[in-house]
Amino acid sequence: MVKSNRGYQIPTSTELTLKDGLSAKLKELWATAQENSYHLFLYAAGLRDRYLDRKKDQYTPEFKDWYTKQELQVFFGKLSSFTKYAMAGNVVNFFANDFRGGKYVNQLPLSRSALYEVWLLKEIVSDSELEKLFFSGGDDEGLITPSASVSDISAYRYRLQNKGSKPPKSKNKKFSIPLATIYVSRDLYSFQRGTGVHVGAVKLQDAEKLLAAITGKLNPNMFDVRDNLTKIATTYKKKEDVASPSAALRKPKAKKPAKKKSKRS
């Protein structure tokens, strides 16, 4: 007989009645999850700062021994994974204490990976530009929110870093050996006509994220990447516009052919 964990079950229909009590419960759970996550990240950041040997760029033997004996890898994973928690803590600390008086700390993502993407983004934009990316109310959701995904933020950062760029042609004869060719599925341009909703298996953000991951890890003295992203993004936008609900309104009405006047005999 399989044992069940009564602490983790989908709530009953009675608990899911759309009342103020339900929304209050959801907000309470969210606030608790955020607070616990942030404190976890901050503790990791503090531990890394104290027990990292800066010269060797490694954790001290004392910390490694403690980490293993306490079986913390069950929760954090390997030390390389623990470091990501620590970096997320540095992000939380920055926005809580060093950016606009902590005004936006509660709008940060809960995901440690998304927090790291926010850190990378803040390194390439001014404070005023960064502030515009937070949710400010209204219809515009904003890029940086508690539910922001890694792919959305990394794709935005990639577009920002490659704004207005054209597929570069290497003038250096050094790069003359073709290493690989990457093709993307035609699903990239699949939109539902009339709604503009993307229905393909791959989105523009997926392509941007892949290129960002590739170029970010390559030594420019060893490899030369020439992407076709600008042209693809332009076509993507055109396809999206054609499929949007407003496309029919923008389409000029066909003129009816003028009736020929009959000649009187």
Short mmCIF file of C-alpha atoms in Angstrom, two decimals:
data_model
loop_
_atom_site.label_atom_id
_atom_site.label_comp_id
_atom_site.label_asym_id
_atom_site.label_seq_id
_atom_site.Cartn_x
_atom_site.Cartn_y
_atom_site.Cartn_z
CA MET A 1 0.00 0.00 0.00
CA VAL A 2 1.40 3.36 -1.05
CA LYS A 3 1.57 5.91 1.75
CA SER A 4 0.28 9.42 1.06
CA ASN A 5 1.47 12.65 2.58
CA ARG A 6 -1.61 14.39 3.90
CA GLY A 7 0.32 17.63 4.19
CA TYR A 8 0.57 17.95 0.41
CA GLN A 9 -2.76 17.57 -1.32
CA ILE A 10 -4.78 19.71 -3.70
CA PRO A 11 -7.24 21.78 -1.61
CA THR A 12 -10.88 20.72 -1.55
CA SER A 13 -13.55 22.54 -3.55
CA THR A 14 -14.74 24.19 -0.33
CA GLU A 15 -11.27 25.67 0.25
CA LEU A 16 -11.21 26.96 -3.33
CA THR A 17 -14.37 29.07 -3.12
CA LEU A 18 -13.61 32.47 -4.64
CA LYS A 19 -13.84 34.62 -1.52
CA ASP A 20 -11.65 37.14 0.27
CA GLY A 21 -10.37 34.42 2.58
CA LEU A 22 -8.91 32.50 -0.34
CA SER A 23 -7.05 35.51 -1.76
CA ALA A 24 -5.76 36.33 1.72
CA LYS A 25 -4.47 32.76 2.06
CA LEU A 26 -2.67 32.94 -1.29
CA LYS A 27 -1.06 36.28 -0.40
CA GLU A 28 0.03 34.88 2.96
CA LEU A 29 1.60 31.81 1.34
CA TRP A 30 3.37 33.99 -1.23
CA ALA A 31 4.75 36.37 1.40
CA THR A 32 5.99 33.43 3.48
CA ALA A 33 7.64 31.80 0.46
CA GLN A 34 9.32 35.08 -0.48
CA GLU A 35 10.60 35.78 3.03
CA ASN A 36 11.94 32.25 3.51
CA SER A 37 13.60 32.23 0.07
CA TYR A 38 15.25 35.62 0.59
CA HIS A 39 16.60 34.68 4.03
CA LEU A 40 17.93 31.41 2.64
CA PHE A 41 19.74 33.30 -0.13
CA LEU A 42 21.13 35.85 2.34
CA TYR A 43 22.49 33.16 4.68
CA ALA A 44 24.18 31.48 1.71
CA ALA A 45 25.71 34.82 0.68
CA GLY A 46 27.00 35.41 4.20
CA LEU A 47 28.53 31.95 4.42
CA ARG A 48 30.23 32.32 1.06
CA ASP A 49 31.63 35.71 2.01
CA ARG A 50 33.05 34.36 5.26
CA TYR A 51 34.35 30.96 4.19
CA LEU A 52 35.57 31.54 0.66
CA ASP A 53 39.33 31.55 0.17
CA ARG A 54 39.65 34.47 -2.24
CA LYS A 55 43.16 33.56 -3.35
CA LYS A 56 42.22 30.02 -4.34
CA ASP A 57 38.61 30.88 -5.19
CA GLN A 58 37.52 27.86 -3.16
CA TYR A 59 35.63 27.28 0.06
CA THR A 60 37.83 26.59 3.08
CA PRO A 61 38.39 22.97 4.19
CA GLU A 62 36.55 23.84 7.41
CA PHE A 63 33.42 24.85 5.47
CA LYS A 64 33.59 21.88 3.07
CA ASP A 65 33.83 19.47 6.00
CA TRP A 66 30.88 21.11 7.78
CA TYR A 67 28.82 21.19 4.56
CA THR A 68 29.37 17.46 3.99
CA LYS A 69 28.80 16.33 7.60
CA GLN A 70 25.56 18.32 7.85
CA GLU A 71 24.40 16.79 4.54
CA LEU A 72 23.47 20.19 3.17
CA GLN A 73 24.02 18.92 -0.37
CA VAL A 74 20.61 17.23 0.00
CA PHE A 75 19.05 20.72 -0.04
CA PHE A 76 21.53 22.91 -1.91
CA GLY A 77 23.22 20.39 -4.17
CA LYS A 78 26.95 20.53 -4.82
CA LEU A 79 28.99 23.52 -3.70
CA SER A 80 28.76 25.03 -7.18
CA SER A 81 24.98 25.03 -6.74
CA PHE A 82 25.31 26.51 -3.25
CA THR A 83 27.28 29.37 -4.78
CA LYS A 84 24.29 30.23 -6.98
CA TYR A 85 22.18 30.58 -3.83
CA ALA A 86 24.85 32.88 -2.45
CA MET A 87 24.84 35.03 -5.58
CA ALA A 88 21.06 35.31 -5.33
CA GLY A 89 21.57 36.54 -1.77
CA ASN A 90 23.91 39.27 -3.00
CA VAL A 91 21.18 40.44 -5.37
CA VAL A 92 18.57 40.57 -2.60
CA ASN A 93 21.00 42.43 -0.34
CA PHE A 94 21.76 44.99 -3.06
CA PHE A 95 18.13 45.79 -3.83
CA ALA A 96 17.16 45.79 -0.14
CA ASN A 97 19.91 48.14 1.01
CA ASP A 98 21.68 49.87 -1.88
CA PHE A 99 19.02 50.56 -4.52
CA ARG A 100 16.31 53.19 -4.13
CA GLY A 101 16.02 52.63 -0.37
CA GLY A 102 14.79 49.07 -0.78
CA LYS A 103 11.69 50.21 -2.66
CA TYR A 104 11.74 47.32 -5.14
CA VAL A 105 13.04 44.41 -3.08
CA ASN A 106 9.59 42.80 -2.85
CA GLN A 107 9.29 42.84 -6.64
CA LEU A 108 12.34 40.68 -7.21
CA PRO A 109 11.90 37.15 -8.62
CA LEU A 110 11.82 34.23 -6.19
CA SER A 111 13.91 32.06 -8.49
CA ARG A 112 17.64 32.08 -7.67
CA SER A 113 18.52 31.82 -11.39
CA ALA A 114 16.23 34.73 -12.29
CA LEU A 115 17.82 36.80 -9.52
CA TYR A 116 21.23 36.15 -11.02
CA GLU A 117 19.94 37.36 -14.40
CA VAL A 118 18.76 40.57 -12.71
CA TRP A 119 22.29 41.00 -11.36
CA LEU A 120 23.79 40.65 -14.84
CA LEU A 121 21.23 43.10 -16.20
CA LYS A 122 22.01 45.73 -13.57
CA GLU A 123 25.65 45.63 -14.64
CA ILE A 124 24.84 46.97 -18.13
CA VAL A 125 22.09 49.56 -17.46
CA SER A 126 21.89 52.72 -15.40
CA ASP A 127 19.88 52.88 -12.18
CA SER A 128 17.15 54.93 -13.87
CA GLU A 129 16.87 52.41 -16.73
CA LEU A 130 16.82 49.53 -14.27
CA GLU A 131 14.02 51.16 -12.28
CA LYS A 132 11.82 51.34 -15.38
CA LEU A 133 11.93 47.55 -15.68
CA PHE A 134 10.08 46.99 -12.40
CA PHE A 135 6.30 46.63 -12.36
CA SER A 136 4.68 50.03 -11.80
CA GLY A 137 1.00 49.17 -12.17
CA GLY A 138 -1.41 49.31 -15.07
CA ASP A 139 -1.47 47.03 -18.08
CA ASP A 140 2.31 46.88 -18.44
CA GLU A 141 3.43 43.93 -16.31
CA GLY A 142 7.06 44.98 -16.25
CA LEU A 143 10.07 42.78 -16.84
CA ILE A 144 11.16 42.33 -13.22
CA THR A 145 8.40 40.81 -11.08
CA PRO A 146 8.25 38.04 -8.44
CA SER A 147 7.18 35.62 -11.18
CA ALA A 148 9.74 36.75 -13.78
CA SER A 149 11.38 33.88 -15.64
CA VAL A 150 15.06 33.37 -16.39
CA SER A 151 14.42 33.23 -20.14
CA ASP A 152 12.51 36.53 -20.23
CA ILE A 153 15.22 38.47 -18.40
CA SER A 154 18.14 36.85 -20.24
CA ALA A 155 16.42 37.42 -23.60
CA TYR A 156 15.89 41.09 -22.76
CA ARG A 157 19.52 41.45 -21.73
CA TYR A 158 20.67 39.81 -24.95
CA ARG A 159 18.51 42.15 -27.07
CA LEU A 160 19.89 45.10 -25.15
CA GLN A 161 23.48 44.06 -25.71
CA ASN A 162 22.88 43.41 -29.41
CA LYS A 163 20.53 46.32 -30.13
CA GLY A 164 20.70 47.42 -33.74
CA SER A 165 23.44 44.97 -34.55
CA LYS A 166 23.59 43.21 -37.88
CA PRO A 167 24.99 39.75 -38.47
CA PRO A 168 28.70 40.53 -38.33
CA LYS A 169 31.09 39.44 -41.01
CA SER A 170 34.49 38.61 -39.73
CA LYS A 171 37.25 40.49 -41.51
CA ASN A 172 39.82 38.43 -39.72
CA LYS A 173 41.05 35.62 -41.94
CA LYS A 174 41.98 33.80 -38.76
CA PHE A 175 38.38 32.59 -38.41
CA SER A 176 38.04 30.48 -41.54
CA ILE A 177 37.06 27.04 -40.27
CA PRO A 178 33.28 26.49 -39.99
CA LEU A 179 32.64 24.66 -36.73
CA ALA A 180 28.85 24.19 -36.71
CA THR A 181 25.57 25.46 -38.14
CA ILE A 182 22.50 25.88 -35.93
CA TYR A 183 19.04 25.77 -37.48
CA VAL A 184 15.86 26.68 -35.64
CA SER A 185 12.47 25.01 -36.21
CA ARG A 186 9.96 26.76 -38.48
CA ASP A 187 7.67 26.66 -35.43
CA LEU A 188 9.43 29.90 -34.50
CA TYR A 189 7.05 31.76 -36.82
CA SER A 190 3.86 29.88 -35.82
CA PHE A 191 1.15 32.22 -34.55
CA GLN A 192 -2.57 31.65 -34.12
CA ARG A 193 -4.33 33.78 -36.69
CA GLY A 194 -6.77 36.23 -35.19
CA THR A 195 -5.25 36.22 -31.70
CA GLY A 196 -1.54 36.73 -32.30
CA VAL A 197 -0.75 34.04 -29.72
CA HIS A 198 2.46 32.13 -30.42
CA VAL A 199 1.69 28.42 -30.76
CA GLY A 200 5.03 27.07 -31.96
CA ALA A 201 7.33 24.80 -29.95
CA VAL A 202 10.11 27.41 -30.01
CA LYS A 203 9.87 31.16 -29.34
CA LEU A 204 12.13 34.09 -30.17
CA GLN A 205 13.17 34.22 -26.50
CA ASP A 206 14.39 30.62 -26.76
CA ALA A 207 16.67 31.52 -29.66
CA GLU A 208 17.92 34.64 -27.87
CA LYS A 209 18.61 32.68 -24.70
CA LEU A 210 20.56 30.02 -26.60
CA LEU A 211 22.75 32.58 -28.35
CA ALA A 212 23.32 34.44 -25.10
CA ALA A 213 24.44 31.21 -23.42
CA ILE A 214 26.77 30.33 -26.29
CA THR A 215 28.41 33.72 -26.80
CA GLY A 216 28.74 34.31 -23.07
CA LYS A 217 31.02 31.30 -22.65
CA LEU A 218 33.22 31.65 -25.71
CA ASN A 219 36.68 33.16 -25.89
CA PRO A 220 36.55 35.77 -28.71
CA ASN A 221 40.16 35.00 -29.56
CA MET A 222 39.24 31.39 -30.23
CA PHE A 223 35.73 31.48 -31.69
CA ASP A 224 33.75 33.88 -33.88
CA VAL A 225 29.94 33.68 -33.71
CA ARG A 226 27.93 35.40 -36.47
CA ASP A 227 24.22 35.26 -35.73
CA ASN A 228 21.20 36.11 -37.84
CA LEU A 229 19.07 37.28 -34.93
CA THR A 230 18.22 40.79 -36.14
CA LYS A 231 16.65 39.52 -39.37
CA ILE A 232 14.84 36.71 -37.54
CA ALA A 233 13.44 39.11 -34.92
CA THR A 234 12.11 41.42 -37.64
CA THR A 235 10.33 38.53 -39.42
CA TYR A 236 9.03 37.25 -36.07
CA LYS A 237 7.44 40.64 -35.32
CA LYS A 238 5.85 40.86 -38.77
CA LYS A 239 4.34 37.37 -38.43
CA GLU A 240 3.01 38.28 -34.99
CA ASP A 241 1.43 41.49 -36.28
CA VAL A 242 -0.24 39.71 -39.21
CA ALA A 243 -1.81 37.19 -36.82
CA SER A 244 -2.92 39.78 -34.24
CA PRO A 245 -6.60 40.72 -33.73
CA SER A 246 -5.96 44.23 -35.03
CA ALA A 247 -4.56 43.00 -38.36
CA ALA A 248 -7.99 43.01 -39.99
CA LEU A 249 -8.57 46.61 -38.89
CA ARG A 250 -5.30 47.77 -40.38
CA LYS A 251 -5.94 46.04 -43.69
CA PRO A 252 -7.23 48.53 -46.27
CA LYS A 253 -10.68 47.71 -47.65
CA ALA A 254 -10.72 46.59 -51.23
CA LYS A 255 -12.29 49.13 -53.51
CA LYS A 256 -15.32 47.96 -55.41
CA PRO A 257 -14.95 48.28 -59.18
CA ALA A 258 -16.90 51.22 -60.53
CA LYS A 259 -20.02 50.26 -62.44
CA LYS A 260 -19.86 51.00 -66.12
CA LYS A 261 -22.51 53.33 -67.37
CA SER A 262 -24.69 51.76 -70.01
CA LYS A 263 -24.74 53.53 -73.32
CA ARG A 264 -28.08 54.82 -74.48
CA SER A 265 -29.04 53.82 -77.94
#
